[in-house]
Amino acid sequence: MECTRQNSPLGNHTALVEFILIGFSDVPKLQGFLFAVFMIIYVFIIMGNSLIFLITKVDPSLHTPMYFFIGNFSFLEICYVSVTLPRLLADLWRQCGNISFLACAVQMYFFLILGDTECFILTAMAFDRYVAICNPLIYPVIMNSRLCVQLAAACWTTAFPIHIVSISVLFSSPFCEQNEMNHFFCDVPPIVQLVCGDTFILEMLTYVIAALVVTIPFLLILVSYVKIISTILKLPSATGRAKAFSTCSSHLMVVTLFFGSGIIVYFTPKSTHSSGMDKYFSLFYTILIPVFNPIIYCLRNKAVMVALGKFLQKWIVLGFITSKNSSHS
C-alpha cells in the first residue's frame, strides 16, 4: 500500500493534514517478519508486566514500598508501550504510516507524559532504596503507606500539565512541504526537523523541559546511588554487601538503559541528529525496557519468583477444579 500525501498549500508553507511515518518501510521484505516480532514482543510486555502488577497486589509478602513502586512501574510500562506499539503494528500490517496531524499530537503528548512519569517513578524507587539501605532503622517510619501513595500520585499527575505548552507551540509552528519522518512514532526531534525557519525557541523549550523532567531526576538518582554505594561498602559483612547490592542492581539496570538512550536522543543538537539512529535508540526506551522489566524484576528477584510460582500454581489448581466440576456436570 502506498502512502498518499494530503496537504493543503498555505502561502509559502504547507498546511499539513497528516504526517507519514517511514518506520521500517525501508526494509519492505521484512514487514511481515517485523510485524510478527513486534506482536510477540507486545504480547510478552502486556503479559509479563500484568503478572508483576497482579502479584504485587495479591501476594501479602510483596506488600512493601519497593514492590508497591515495582507494581506501579509495571502498570506504567503497559500504558507506555501501548502508546506506540499498536500504531507500529497497524502501520506494518497496512505497510503505510499515514498519521493525522491531530493523532500525531495526541500520541506525542501521551508518550511524553508517560515518559516523564517513568522518570519520576524511577526516582521514587531510588529514594526508597536510599532510605532502606542508608537509614534501615527508620525505614518503616519514613516509607509508610501514606507517603508511598503520595509519591506515586505525584509521579502520575505531575507530567500532565508540563507538555501542554510545548506541544501547542510545536504543532502551531509553520511546517515545510516535507511531511515524512524517518521514525515509527511521533517524537519531538523528527517533528522539529520538519519545522520551517528558525527552530531555536523550540529546541530551547525542549532542552528546558528535558532538564526539568530528565536531568533533575537523573541527578537525584545519581546522588542516591553515590550514598547507597558508599553505605554498602562500609558494611562489615560480605553477605550483607552482596544482599544490599542485589536489591539495587535491577533498578540500576533499568535506569541506565532508560536514561542513557533518552539523553542521547533528547540532548543531541538538531544539527547533529541522525534520524535513523534516533529511531533505533528510541527502540531501547519505548520497547526494549518494557521487555526487560519483567525479566529483570522476576529472574533477578527471588521474592517475586516465589510469589509468581504461588500465583500460577493457585490458578492452575483453580482451573483444574473448574474443568473437573464442569465435566461432572
PDB file of C-alpha atoms in Angstrom, residues 62-264:
ATOM      1  CA  LEU A  62       5.068  -8.212  48.430  1.00  0.00           C
ATOM      2  CA  HIS A  63       3.072  -5.503  50.199  1.00  0.00           C
ATOM      3  CA  THR A  64       6.182  -3.402  50.830  1.00  0.00           C
ATOM      4  CA  PRO A  65       7.195   0.014  49.435  1.00  0.00           C
ATOM      5  CA  MET A  66       9.712  -1.481  46.997  1.00  0.00           C
ATOM      6  CA  TYR A  67       7.162  -3.795  45.390  1.00  0.00           C
ATOM      7  CA  PHE A  68       4.483  -1.111  45.522  1.00  0.00           C
ATOM      8  CA  PHE A  69       6.637   1.008  43.189  1.00  0.00           C
ATOM      9  CA  ILE A  70       7.574  -2.011  41.063  1.00  0.00           C
ATOM     10  CA  GLY A  71       3.851  -2.667  40.590  1.00  0.00           C
ATOM     11  CA  ASN A  72       3.303   0.958  39.586  1.00  0.00           C
ATOM     12  CA  PHE A  73       6.243   0.756  37.209  1.00  0.00           C
ATOM     13  CA  SER A  74       4.892  -2.412  35.583  1.00  0.00           C
ATOM     14  CA  PHE A  75       1.465  -0.839  35.041  1.00  0.00           C
ATOM     15  CA  LEU A  76       3.170   2.249  33.623  1.00  0.00           C
ATOM     16  CA  GLU A  77       5.137   0.105  31.165  1.00  0.00           C
ATOM     17  CA  ILE A  78       1.865  -1.353  29.836  1.00  0.00           C
ATOM     18  CA  CYS A  79       0.476   2.154  29.251  1.00  0.00           C
ATOM     19  CA  TYR A  80       3.777   3.458  27.865  1.00  0.00           C
ATOM     20  CA  VAL A  81       4.255   0.754  25.256  1.00  0.00           C
ATOM     21  CA  SER A  82       0.572   0.895  24.246  1.00  0.00           C
ATOM     22  CA  VAL A  83       1.049   4.475  23.023  1.00  0.00           C
ATOM     23  CA  THR A  84       3.494   3.417  20.293  1.00  0.00           C
ATOM     24  CA  LEU A  85       3.466  -0.338  19.590  1.00  0.00           C
ATOM     25  CA  PRO A  86      -0.178  -0.830  18.460  1.00  0.00           C
ATOM     26  CA  ARG A  87       0.283   2.034  15.985  1.00  0.00           C
ATOM     27  CA  LEU A  88       3.545   0.497  14.730  1.00  0.00           C
ATOM     28  CA  LEU A  89       1.833  -2.884  14.313  1.00  0.00           C
ATOM     29  CA  ALA A  90      -1.009  -1.275  12.337  1.00  0.00           C
ATOM     30  CA  ASP A  91       1.478   0.533  10.076  1.00  0.00           C
ATOM     31  CA  LEU A  92       3.437  -2.667   9.453  1.00  0.00           C
ATOM     32  CA  TRP A  93       0.213  -4.535   8.661  1.00  0.00           C
ATOM     33  CA  ARG A  94      -1.016  -1.821   6.264  1.00  0.00           C
ATOM     34  CA  GLN A  95       2.534  -1.161   5.009  1.00  0.00           C
ATOM     35  CA  CYS A  96       1.696   2.510   5.296  1.00  0.00           C
ATOM     36  CA  GLY A  97       2.465   5.045   8.031  1.00  0.00           C
ATOM     37  CA  ASN A  98      -0.015   7.857   7.453  1.00  0.00           C
ATOM     38  CA  ILE A  99      -0.974   9.569  10.714  1.00  0.00           C
ATOM     39  CA  SER A 100      -3.208  12.612  11.005  1.00  0.00           C
ATOM     40  CA  PHE A 101      -1.940  15.910  12.413  1.00  0.00           C
ATOM     41  CA  LEU A 102      -4.202  15.595  15.481  1.00  0.00           C
ATOM     42  CA  ALA A 103      -3.422  11.913  16.085  1.00  0.00           C
ATOM     43  CA  CYS A 104       0.297  12.717  15.922  1.00  0.00           C
ATOM     44  CA  ALA A 105      -0.073  15.482  18.529  1.00  0.00           C
ATOM     45  CA  VAL A 106      -2.122  13.236  20.839  1.00  0.00           C
ATOM     46  CA  GLN A 107       0.353  10.351  20.518  1.00  0.00           C
ATOM     47  CA  MET A 108       3.273  12.666  21.280  1.00  0.00           C
ATOM     48  CA  TYR A 109       1.504  14.166  24.299  1.00  0.00           C
ATOM     49  CA  PHE A 110       0.773  10.821  25.958  1.00  0.00           C
ATOM     50  CA  PHE A 111       4.186   9.437  25.019  1.00  0.00           C
ATOM     51  CA  LEU A 112       5.911  12.399  26.685  1.00  0.00           C
ATOM     52  CA  ILE A 113       3.823  12.458  29.860  1.00  0.00           C
ATOM     53  CA  LEU A 114       4.211   8.701  30.346  1.00  0.00           C
ATOM     54  CA  GLY A 115       7.948   9.013  29.693  1.00  0.00           C
ATOM     55  CA  ASP A 116       8.133  11.756  32.329  1.00  0.00           C
ATOM     56  CA  THR A 117       6.145   9.581  34.727  1.00  0.00           C
ATOM     57  CA  GLU A 118       8.693   6.809  34.187  1.00  0.00           C
ATOM     58  CA  CYS A 119      11.499   9.226  35.144  1.00  0.00           C
ATOM     59  CA  PHE A 120       9.627  10.209  38.312  1.00  0.00           C
ATOM     60  CA  ILE A 121       8.798   6.642  39.371  1.00  0.00           C
ATOM     61  CA  LEU A 122      12.401   5.529  38.825  1.00  0.00           C
ATOM     62  CA  THR A 123      13.421   8.446  41.069  1.00  0.00           C
ATOM     63  CA  ALA A 124      10.903   7.414  43.737  1.00  0.00           C
ATOM     64  CA  MET A 125      12.279   3.863  43.571  1.00  0.00           C
ATOM     65  CA  ALA A 126      15.817   5.202  44.048  1.00  0.00           C
ATOM     66  CA  PHE A 127      14.651   7.196  47.092  1.00  0.00           C
ATOM     67  CA  ASP A 128      13.057   4.054  48.517  1.00  0.00           C
ATOM     68  CA  ARG A 129      16.325   2.107  48.107  1.00  0.00           C
ATOM     69  CA  TYR A 130      18.285   5.019  49.617  1.00  0.00           C
ATOM     70  CA  VAL A 131      16.145   5.068  52.760  1.00  0.00           C
ATOM     71  CA  ALA A 132      16.149   1.258  53.030  1.00  0.00           C
ATOM     72  CA  ILE A 133      19.937   0.952  52.858  1.00  0.00           C
ATOM     73  CA  CYS A 134      21.165   4.213  54.389  1.00  0.00           C
ATOM     74  CA  ASN A 135      18.512   4.539  57.122  1.00  0.00           C
ATOM     75  CA  PRO A 136      17.223   0.994  57.746  1.00  0.00           C
ATOM     76  CA  LEU A 137      16.128   1.596  61.361  1.00  0.00           C
ATOM     77  CA  ILE A 138      13.674   4.353  60.447  1.00  0.00           C
ATOM     78  CA  TYR A 139      12.743   2.927  57.014  1.00  0.00           C
ATOM     79  CA  PRO A 140       9.254   1.719  58.097  1.00  0.00           C
ATOM     80  CA  VAL A 141       8.534   5.118  59.642  1.00  0.00           C
ATOM     81  CA  ILE A 142       9.629   7.164  56.608  1.00  0.00           C
ATOM     82  CA  MET A 143       8.324   4.898  53.835  1.00  0.00           C
ATOM     83  CA  ASN A 144       4.862   4.431  55.302  1.00  0.00           C
ATOM     84  CA  SER A 145       1.880   3.599  53.102  1.00  0.00           C
ATOM     85  CA  ARG A 146       0.648   7.190  53.071  1.00  0.00           C
ATOM     86  CA  LEU A 147       3.952   8.568  51.738  1.00  0.00           C
ATOM     87  CA  CYS A 148       4.142   5.800  49.118  1.00  0.00           C
ATOM     88  CA  VAL A 149       0.677   6.656  47.805  1.00  0.00           C
ATOM     89  CA  GLN A 150       1.503  10.379  47.809  1.00  0.00           C
ATOM     90  CA  LEU A 151       4.751   9.797  45.900  1.00  0.00           C
ATOM     91  CA  ALA A 152       3.004   7.571  43.358  1.00  0.00           C
ATOM     92  CA  ALA A 153       0.190  10.094  42.885  1.00  0.00           C
ATOM     93  CA  ALA A 154       2.722  12.885  42.357  1.00  0.00           C
ATOM     94  CA  CYS A 155       4.602  10.772  39.805  1.00  0.00           C
ATOM     95  CA  TRP A 156       1.436  10.017  37.832  1.00  0.00           C
ATOM     96  CA  THR A 157      -0.041  13.541  37.817  1.00  0.00           C
ATOM     97  CA  THR A 158       2.898  15.963  37.675  1.00  0.00           C
ATOM     98  CA  ALA A 159       3.682  15.386  33.995  1.00  0.00           C
ATOM     99  CA  PHE A 160       0.198  16.141  32.610  1.00  0.00           C
ATOM    100  CA  PRO A 161       0.433  19.973  32.523  1.00  0.00           C
ATOM    101  CA  ILE A 162       4.134  20.100  31.597  1.00  0.00           C
ATOM    102  CA  HIS A 163       3.840  19.394  27.874  1.00  0.00           C
ATOM    103  CA  ILE A 164       0.639  21.277  27.021  1.00  0.00           C
ATOM    104  CA  VAL A 165       2.537  24.483  26.176  1.00  0.00           C
ATOM    105  CA  SER A 166       5.435  22.778  24.366  1.00  0.00           C
ATOM    106  CA  ILE A 167       3.171  20.666  22.144  1.00  0.00           C
ATOM    107  CA  SER A 168       0.925  23.652  21.399  1.00  0.00           C
ATOM    108  CA  VAL A 169       3.963  25.706  20.333  1.00  0.00           C
ATOM    109  CA  LEU A 170       5.417  22.856  18.277  1.00  0.00           C
ATOM    110  CA  PHE A 171       2.255  21.993  16.359  1.00  0.00           C
ATOM    111  CA  SER A 172       1.332  25.631  15.742  1.00  0.00           C
ATOM    112  CA  SER A 173       4.718  26.186  14.028  1.00  0.00           C
ATOM    113  CA  PRO A 174       4.890  26.505  10.208  1.00  0.00           C
ATOM    114  CA  PHE A 175       5.884  23.230   8.548  1.00  0.00           C
ATOM    115  CA  CYS A 176       7.690  22.809   5.285  1.00  0.00           C
ATOM    116  CA  GLU A 177       6.231  20.776   2.429  1.00  0.00           C
ATOM    117  CA  GLN A 178       8.085  17.652   3.524  1.00  0.00           C
ATOM    118  CA  ASN A 179       5.893  15.560   5.819  1.00  0.00           C
ATOM    119  CA  GLU A 180       7.851  12.299   6.051  1.00  0.00           C
ATOM    120  CA  MET A 181       9.519  11.281   9.315  1.00  0.00           C
ATOM    121  CA  ASN A 182      12.168   8.572   9.493  1.00  0.00           C
ATOM    122  CA  HIS A 183      10.636   7.296  12.702  1.00  0.00           C
ATOM    123  CA  PHE A 184       7.982   4.828  13.870  1.00  0.00           C
ATOM    124  CA  PHE A 185       6.054   7.214  16.143  1.00  0.00           C
ATOM    125  CA  CYS A 186       5.574  10.964  16.634  1.00  0.00           C
ATOM    126  CA  ASP A 187       8.556  12.048  18.709  1.00  0.00           C
ATOM    127  CA  VAL A 188       9.909  15.559  19.295  1.00  0.00           C
ATOM    128  CA  PRO A 189      13.223  15.501  17.328  1.00  0.00           C
ATOM    129  CA  PRO A 190      11.778  14.264  13.980  1.00  0.00           C
ATOM    130  CA  ILE A 191       8.847  16.715  14.197  1.00  0.00           C
ATOM    131  CA  VAL A 192      11.183  19.641  14.939  1.00  0.00           C
ATOM    132  CA  GLN A 193      13.189  18.712  11.827  1.00  0.00           C
ATOM    133  CA  LEU A 194      10.067  19.327   9.698  1.00  0.00           C
ATOM    134  CA  VAL A 195       9.531  22.858  11.017  1.00  0.00           C
ATOM    135  CA  CYS A 196      10.391  25.690   8.605  1.00  0.00           C
ATOM    136  CA  GLY A 197      12.535  28.618   9.670  1.00  0.00           C
ATOM    137  CA  ASP A 198      14.351  29.178  12.940  1.00  0.00           C
ATOM    138  CA  THR A 199      13.746  26.411  15.491  1.00  0.00           C
ATOM    139  CA  PHE A 200      15.916  27.917  18.237  1.00  0.00           C
ATOM    140  CA  ILE A 201      12.959  28.607  20.571  1.00  0.00           C
ATOM    141  CA  LEU A 202      11.572  25.097  20.035  1.00  0.00           C
ATOM    142  CA  GLU A 203      14.943  23.499  20.730  1.00  0.00           C
ATOM    143  CA  MET A 204      15.493  25.620  23.849  1.00  0.00           C
ATOM    144  CA  LEU A 205      11.992  24.761  25.108  1.00  0.00           C
ATOM    145  CA  THR A 206      12.749  21.074  24.527  1.00  0.00           C
ATOM    146  CA  TYR A 207      16.052  21.323  26.423  1.00  0.00           C
ATOM    147  CA  VAL A 208      14.483  23.222  29.343  1.00  0.00           C
ATOM    148  CA  ILE A 209      11.680  20.660  29.746  1.00  0.00           C
ATOM    149  CA  ALA A 210      14.150  17.792  29.353  1.00  0.00           C
ATOM    150  CA  ALA A 211      16.339  19.373  32.035  1.00  0.00           C
ATOM    151  CA  LEU A 212      13.364  19.515  34.398  1.00  0.00           C
ATOM    152  CA  VAL A 213      11.946  16.034  33.819  1.00  0.00           C
ATOM    153  CA  VAL A 214      15.073  14.075  32.832  1.00  0.00           C
ATOM    154  CA  THR A 215      18.219  15.752  34.184  1.00  0.00           C
ATOM    155  CA  ILE A 216      16.916  16.583  37.670  1.00  0.00           C
ATOM    156  CA  PRO A 217      15.502  13.067  38.305  1.00  0.00           C
ATOM    157  CA  PHE A 218      18.697  11.542  36.870  1.00  0.00           C
ATOM    158  CA  LEU A 219      20.880  13.657  39.184  1.00  0.00           C
ATOM    159  CA  LEU A 220      18.702  12.752  42.186  1.00  0.00           C
ATOM    160  CA  ILE A 221      19.077   9.067  41.308  1.00  0.00           C
ATOM    161  CA  LEU A 222      22.830   9.533  40.866  1.00  0.00           C
ATOM    162  CA  VAL A 223      23.187  11.216  44.267  1.00  0.00           C
ATOM    163  CA  SER A 224      21.076   8.471  45.868  1.00  0.00           C
ATOM    164  CA  TYR A 225      23.313   5.762  44.436  1.00  0.00           C
ATOM    165  CA  VAL A 226      26.502   7.520  45.457  1.00  0.00           C
ATOM    166  CA  LYS A 227      25.222   7.484  49.049  1.00  0.00           C
ATOM    167  CA  ILE A 228      23.881   3.913  48.677  1.00  0.00           C
ATOM    168  CA  ILE A 229      27.171   2.539  47.341  1.00  0.00           C
ATOM    169  CA  SER A 230      29.138   4.429  49.986  1.00  0.00           C
ATOM    170  CA  THR A 231      26.955   2.892  52.718  1.00  0.00           C
ATOM    171  CA  ILE A 232      27.143  -0.621  51.220  1.00  0.00           C
ATOM    172  CA  LEU A 233      30.955  -0.528  51.037  1.00  0.00           C
ATOM    173  CA  LYS A 234      31.068   0.256  54.761  1.00  0.00           C
ATOM    174  CA  LEU A 235      29.083  -2.874  55.684  1.00  0.00           C
ATOM    175  CA  PRO A 236      31.297  -5.343  57.577  1.00  0.00           C
ATOM    176  CA  SER A 237      29.743  -8.495  56.130  1.00  0.00           C
ATOM    177  CA  ALA A 238      30.378  -9.616  52.547  1.00  0.00           C
ATOM    178  CA  THR A 239      26.984 -11.341  52.586  1.00  0.00           C
ATOM    179  CA  GLY A 240      25.329  -8.110  53.681  1.00  0.00           C
ATOM    180  CA  ARG A 241      27.065  -6.175  50.916  1.00  0.00           C
ATOM    181  CA  ALA A 242      26.006  -8.728  48.294  1.00  0.00           C
ATOM    182  CA  LYS A 243      22.400  -8.678  49.510  1.00  0.00           C
ATOM    183  CA  ALA A 244      22.289  -4.867  49.510  1.00  0.00           C
ATOM    184  CA  PHE A 245      23.729  -4.684  46.002  1.00  0.00           C
ATOM    185  CA  SER A 246      21.229  -7.273  44.743  1.00  0.00           C
ATOM    186  CA  THR A 247      18.267  -5.165  45.891  1.00  0.00           C
ATOM    187  CA  CYS A 248      19.546  -2.228  43.809  1.00  0.00           C
ATOM    188  CA  SER A 249      21.013  -3.912  40.734  1.00  0.00           C
ATOM    189  CA  SER A 250      17.705  -4.449  38.907  1.00  0.00           C
ATOM    190  CA  HIS A 251      16.654  -0.834  39.343  1.00  0.00           C
ATOM    191  CA  LEU A 252      20.113   0.386  38.338  1.00  0.00           C
ATOM    192  CA  MET A 253      19.997  -1.646  35.100  1.00  0.00           C
ATOM    193  CA  VAL A 254      16.651  -0.128  34.106  1.00  0.00           C
ATOM    194  CA  VAL A 255      17.835   3.400  34.986  1.00  0.00           C
ATOM    195  CA  THR A 256      20.980   3.006  32.859  1.00  0.00           C
ATOM    196  CA  LEU A 257      19.071   1.752  29.814  1.00  0.00           C
ATOM    197  CA  PHE A 258      16.218   4.267  30.036  1.00  0.00           C
ATOM    198  CA  PHE A 259      18.144   7.444  30.840  1.00  0.00           C
ATOM    199  CA  GLY A 260      21.111   6.543  28.648  1.00  0.00           C
ATOM    200  CA  SER A 261      19.082   6.177  25.452  1.00  0.00           C
ATOM    201  CA  GLY A 262      16.781   9.102  26.318  1.00  0.00           C
ATOM    202  CA  ILE A 263      19.653  11.527  26.967  1.00  0.00           C
ATOM    203  CA  ILE A 264      21.292  10.598  23.645  1.00  0.00           C
TER     204      ILE A 264
END
